[in-house]
Each structure stands twice: as C-alpha cells, then as structure tokens.
CSV table of C-alpha atoms in Angstrom, one decimal:
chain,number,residue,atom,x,y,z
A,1,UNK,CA,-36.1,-1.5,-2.0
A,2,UNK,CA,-36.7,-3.9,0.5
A,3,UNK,CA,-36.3,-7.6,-0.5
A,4,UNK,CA,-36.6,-11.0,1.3
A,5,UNK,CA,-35.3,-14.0,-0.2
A,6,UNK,CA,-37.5,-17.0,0.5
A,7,UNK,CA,-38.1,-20.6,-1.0
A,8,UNK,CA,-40.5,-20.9,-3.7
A,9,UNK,CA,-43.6,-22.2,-3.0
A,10,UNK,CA,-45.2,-25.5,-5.2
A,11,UNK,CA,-47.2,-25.9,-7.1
A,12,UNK,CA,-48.5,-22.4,-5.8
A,13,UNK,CA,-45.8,-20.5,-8.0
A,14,UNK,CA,-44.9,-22.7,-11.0
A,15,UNK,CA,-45.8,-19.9,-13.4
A,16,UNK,CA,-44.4,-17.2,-12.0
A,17,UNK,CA,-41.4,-19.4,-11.4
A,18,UNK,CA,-41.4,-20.4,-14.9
A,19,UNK,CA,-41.3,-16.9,-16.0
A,20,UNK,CA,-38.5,-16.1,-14.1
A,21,UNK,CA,-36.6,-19.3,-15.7
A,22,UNK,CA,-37.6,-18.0,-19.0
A,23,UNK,CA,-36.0,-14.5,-18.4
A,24,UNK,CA,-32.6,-16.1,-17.4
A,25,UNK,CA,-32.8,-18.6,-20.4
A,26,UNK,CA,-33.7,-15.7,-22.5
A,27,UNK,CA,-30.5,-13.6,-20.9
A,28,UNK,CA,-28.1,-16.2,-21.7
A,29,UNK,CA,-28.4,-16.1,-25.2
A,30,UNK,CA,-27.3,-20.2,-25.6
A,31,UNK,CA,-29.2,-23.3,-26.2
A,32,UNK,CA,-30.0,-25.1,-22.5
A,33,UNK,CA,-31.1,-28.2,-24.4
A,34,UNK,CA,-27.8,-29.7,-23.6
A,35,UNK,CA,-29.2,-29.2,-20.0
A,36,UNK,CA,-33.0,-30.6,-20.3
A,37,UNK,CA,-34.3,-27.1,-19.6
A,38,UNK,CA,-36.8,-28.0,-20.9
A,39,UNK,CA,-37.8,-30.9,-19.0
A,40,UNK,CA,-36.7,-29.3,-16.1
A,41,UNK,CA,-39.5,-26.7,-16.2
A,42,UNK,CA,-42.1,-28.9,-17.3
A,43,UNK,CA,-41.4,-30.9,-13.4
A,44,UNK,CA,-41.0,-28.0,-11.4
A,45,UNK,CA,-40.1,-28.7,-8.8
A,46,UNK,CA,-37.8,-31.9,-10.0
A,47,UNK,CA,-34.1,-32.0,-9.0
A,48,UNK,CA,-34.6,-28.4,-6.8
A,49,UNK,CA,-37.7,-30.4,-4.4
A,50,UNK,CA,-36.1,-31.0,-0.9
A,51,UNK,CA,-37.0,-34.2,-0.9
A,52,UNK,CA,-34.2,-34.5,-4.0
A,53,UNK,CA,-31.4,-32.8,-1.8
A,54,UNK,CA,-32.1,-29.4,-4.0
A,55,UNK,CA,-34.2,-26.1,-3.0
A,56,UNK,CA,-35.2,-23.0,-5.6
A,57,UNK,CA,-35.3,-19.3,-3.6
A,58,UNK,CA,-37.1,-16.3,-4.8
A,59,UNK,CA,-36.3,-12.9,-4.2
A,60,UNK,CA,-39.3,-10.6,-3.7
A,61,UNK,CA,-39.7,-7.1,-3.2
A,62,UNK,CA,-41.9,-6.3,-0.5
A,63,UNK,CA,-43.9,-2.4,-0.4
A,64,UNK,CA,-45.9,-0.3,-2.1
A,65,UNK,CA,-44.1,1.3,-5.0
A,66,UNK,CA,-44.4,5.0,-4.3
A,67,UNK,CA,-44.4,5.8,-8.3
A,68,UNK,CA,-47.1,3.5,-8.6
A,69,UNK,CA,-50.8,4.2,-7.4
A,70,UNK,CA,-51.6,0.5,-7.8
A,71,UNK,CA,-50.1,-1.1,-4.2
A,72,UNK,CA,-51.5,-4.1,-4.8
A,73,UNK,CA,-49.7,-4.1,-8.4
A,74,UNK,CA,-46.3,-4.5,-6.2
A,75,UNK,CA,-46.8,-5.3,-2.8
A,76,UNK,CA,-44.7,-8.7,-3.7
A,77,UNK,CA,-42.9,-8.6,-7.2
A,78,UNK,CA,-40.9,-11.9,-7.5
A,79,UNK,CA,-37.5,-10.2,-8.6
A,80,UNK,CA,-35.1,-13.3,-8.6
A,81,UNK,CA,-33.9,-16.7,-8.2
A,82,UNK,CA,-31.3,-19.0,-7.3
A,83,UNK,CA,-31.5,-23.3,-6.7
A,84,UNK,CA,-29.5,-25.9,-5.8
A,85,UNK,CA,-29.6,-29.3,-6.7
A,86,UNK,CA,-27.9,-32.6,-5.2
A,87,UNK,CA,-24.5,-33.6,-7.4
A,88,UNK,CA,-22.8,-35.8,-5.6
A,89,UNK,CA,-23.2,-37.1,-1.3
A,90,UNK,CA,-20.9,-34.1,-0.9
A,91,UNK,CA,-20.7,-31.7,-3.4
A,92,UNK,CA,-24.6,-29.9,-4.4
A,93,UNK,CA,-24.7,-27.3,-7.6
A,94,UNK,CA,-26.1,-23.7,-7.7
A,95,UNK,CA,-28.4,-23.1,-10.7
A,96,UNK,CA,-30.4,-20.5,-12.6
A,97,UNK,CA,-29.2,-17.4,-10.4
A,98,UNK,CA,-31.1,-14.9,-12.2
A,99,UNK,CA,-31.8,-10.8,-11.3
A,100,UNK,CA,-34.4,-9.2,-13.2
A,101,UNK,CA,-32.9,-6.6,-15.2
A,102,UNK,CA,-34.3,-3.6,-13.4
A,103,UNK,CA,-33.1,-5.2,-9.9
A,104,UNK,CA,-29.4,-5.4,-11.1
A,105,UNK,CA,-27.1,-3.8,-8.5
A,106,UNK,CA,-29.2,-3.1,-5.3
A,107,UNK,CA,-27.6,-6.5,-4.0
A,108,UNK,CA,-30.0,-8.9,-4.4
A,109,UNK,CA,-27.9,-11.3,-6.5
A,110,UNK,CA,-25.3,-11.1,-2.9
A,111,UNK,CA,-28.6,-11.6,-0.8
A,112,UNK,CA,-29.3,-14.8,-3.1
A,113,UNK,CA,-25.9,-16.3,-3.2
A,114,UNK,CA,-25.1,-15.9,0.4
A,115,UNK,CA,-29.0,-17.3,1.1
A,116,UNK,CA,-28.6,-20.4,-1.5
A,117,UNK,CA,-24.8,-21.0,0.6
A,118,UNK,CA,-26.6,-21.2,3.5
A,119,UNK,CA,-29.5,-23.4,2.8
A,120,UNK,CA,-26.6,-25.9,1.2
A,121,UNK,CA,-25.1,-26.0,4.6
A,122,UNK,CA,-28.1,-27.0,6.5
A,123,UNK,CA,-28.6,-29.6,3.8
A,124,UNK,CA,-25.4,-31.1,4.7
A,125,UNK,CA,-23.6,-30.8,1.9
A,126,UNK,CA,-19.6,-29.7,1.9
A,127,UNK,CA,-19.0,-27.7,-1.1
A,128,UNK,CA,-21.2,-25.6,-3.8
A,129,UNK,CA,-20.0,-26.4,-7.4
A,130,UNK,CA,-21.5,-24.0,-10.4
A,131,UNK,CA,-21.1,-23.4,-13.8
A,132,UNK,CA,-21.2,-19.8,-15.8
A,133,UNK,CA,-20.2,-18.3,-19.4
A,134,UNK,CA,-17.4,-16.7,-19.7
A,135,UNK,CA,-19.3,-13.4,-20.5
A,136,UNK,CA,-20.5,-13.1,-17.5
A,137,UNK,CA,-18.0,-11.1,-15.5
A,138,UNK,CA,-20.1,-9.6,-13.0
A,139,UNK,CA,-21.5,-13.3,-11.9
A,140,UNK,CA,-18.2,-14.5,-11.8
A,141,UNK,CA,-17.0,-11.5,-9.5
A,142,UNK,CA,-20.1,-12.4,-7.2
A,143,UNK,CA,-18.9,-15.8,-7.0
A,144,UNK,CA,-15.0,-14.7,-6.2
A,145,UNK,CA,-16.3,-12.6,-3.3
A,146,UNK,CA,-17.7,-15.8,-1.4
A,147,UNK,CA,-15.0,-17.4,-2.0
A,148,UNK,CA,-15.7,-19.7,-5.1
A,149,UNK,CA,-12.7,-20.9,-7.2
A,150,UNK,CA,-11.8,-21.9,-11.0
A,151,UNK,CA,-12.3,-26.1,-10.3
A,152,UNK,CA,-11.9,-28.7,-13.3
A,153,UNK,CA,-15.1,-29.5,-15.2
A,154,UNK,CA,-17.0,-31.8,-13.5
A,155,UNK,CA,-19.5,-32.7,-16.3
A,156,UNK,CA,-19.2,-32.5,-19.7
A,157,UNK,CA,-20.9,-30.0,-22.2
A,158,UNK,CA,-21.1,-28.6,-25.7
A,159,UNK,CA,-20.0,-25.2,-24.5
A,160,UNK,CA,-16.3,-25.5,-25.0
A,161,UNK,CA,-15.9,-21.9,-22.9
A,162,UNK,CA,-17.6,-22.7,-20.0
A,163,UNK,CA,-16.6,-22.3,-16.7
A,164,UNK,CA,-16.7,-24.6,-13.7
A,165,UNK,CA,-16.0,-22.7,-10.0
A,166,UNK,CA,-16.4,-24.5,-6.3
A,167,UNK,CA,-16.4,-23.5,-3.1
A,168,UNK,CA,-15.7,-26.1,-0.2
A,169,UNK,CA,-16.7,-25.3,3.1
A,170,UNK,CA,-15.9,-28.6,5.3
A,171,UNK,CA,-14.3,-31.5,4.7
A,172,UNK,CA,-11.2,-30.2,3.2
C-alpha cells in the first residue's frame, strides 16, 4: 500500500479532516472536553496553522485498489494524521496521531511520527512533548522507538492516568 504523508490542505480538507479527528476522538473512548476539542475542530486550522508554530499531516494512500473496480473510489484515501502545535519557544506538542483501523500495522503511524519529528525541526523547535492513555501500548512503543521518554506532566488534566513523554533533540 503505498502512502505519502503530506500537510493538510485548508480550508480544502476541513471535512475530511474533521472526520478523521472524529475517528480518533471516537477511538479513545474519553471525554476531550477538558481539551476544547470541540473548539478545536470548529477553527480548523487554529493552534496546528503555521502561522501559530503548529502543522496537521495526512497520510494518504495513493493507487487504484485492485479489489475495487471503482479507481477513482481510492486513488487518494486520507488514512491518517498527526499535528503539532507551539507549547512553549522551545518545546512544541504532537497531537491527534490517529491510523484508521484498517491501516493499523503497515507502518504508517512510524511514517507519521518520524514526518511530524521532522517538520518540528525545521520549525525550530528543540524538543517534541505528547500526551497518551495508558491503554495505549502500541502508541507508547511507537514513541520509545524515536526515542521519546516518561517526562513530568507539563499541564494539568482530569485524567489522573495520563501519560506525559518528550523527546529533546537540541539544546540539551
């Protein structure tokens, strides 16, 4: 399956943007109202516009599905996501990494990660801060492998479990 990783386009893409948002809220299976999600989605593209410090990728699978007759149908399905937003001068945070369910495993979620890392750097930030659920294992083991940490909490939230990982780059 082959799959580029590129940055959304606005306001081109809200919906199909939003959709994808909705699929990770939906996945989580907690309230983001702690986190404005709401709010955030209604100003796409708010804290993840460049001209905020923050940029939103897509992953997109490019081809004709050979099961399907319809080419068209799936010449560019929008698969995934990842964006980053400014947190402090130094420090920006990943957000809303999300791989449709039927994309799990074929390395997309690496693809994203190590494409969202990247983009941070030319931004000029240091370090990548995150936060995930406990339950997600498989995320977390994602994050390990590009060398993210366990780092203190650096905001404060109603999900007592949470947890907060960084990865710093220069500057140390």
């Amino acid at each position: 399956m082959p799959v580029t990783i590129r940055h959304a386009r606005f306001p081109e893409e809200n919906s199909q943007v939003l959709a994808l948002f909705a699929a990770y809220a939906e996945s989580l299976g907690v309230d983001l109202t702690f986190q404005n999600f709401q709010k955030e989605v209604a100003s796409f593209p708010g804290k993840y516009a460049s001209s905020q410090g923050g940029t939103l990728l897509l992953a997109e699978v490019t081809g004709a599905d050979s099961n399907n007759n319809d080419a068209n149908a799936n010449a560019n399905r929008l698969i995934g996501c990842v964006a980053l937003r400014y947190n402090t001068p130094i420090w920006c945070e990943m957000k809303r990494l999300y791989v449709s369910p039927q994309a799990r495993g074929t390395g997309t979620g690496e693809k994203l990660v190590a494409a969202i890392i990247q983009q941070a750097k030319e931004l000029g930030y240091e370090g990548m801060r995150l936060d995930t659920l406990p339950e997600m294992v498989a995320a977390q083991k994602l994050y390990r492998r590009f060398g993210f940490e366990i780092i203190d909490k650096y905001y404060d939230t109603p999900l007592e479990q949470t947890v907060f990982m960084g990865l710093r780059w220069s500057g140390c």
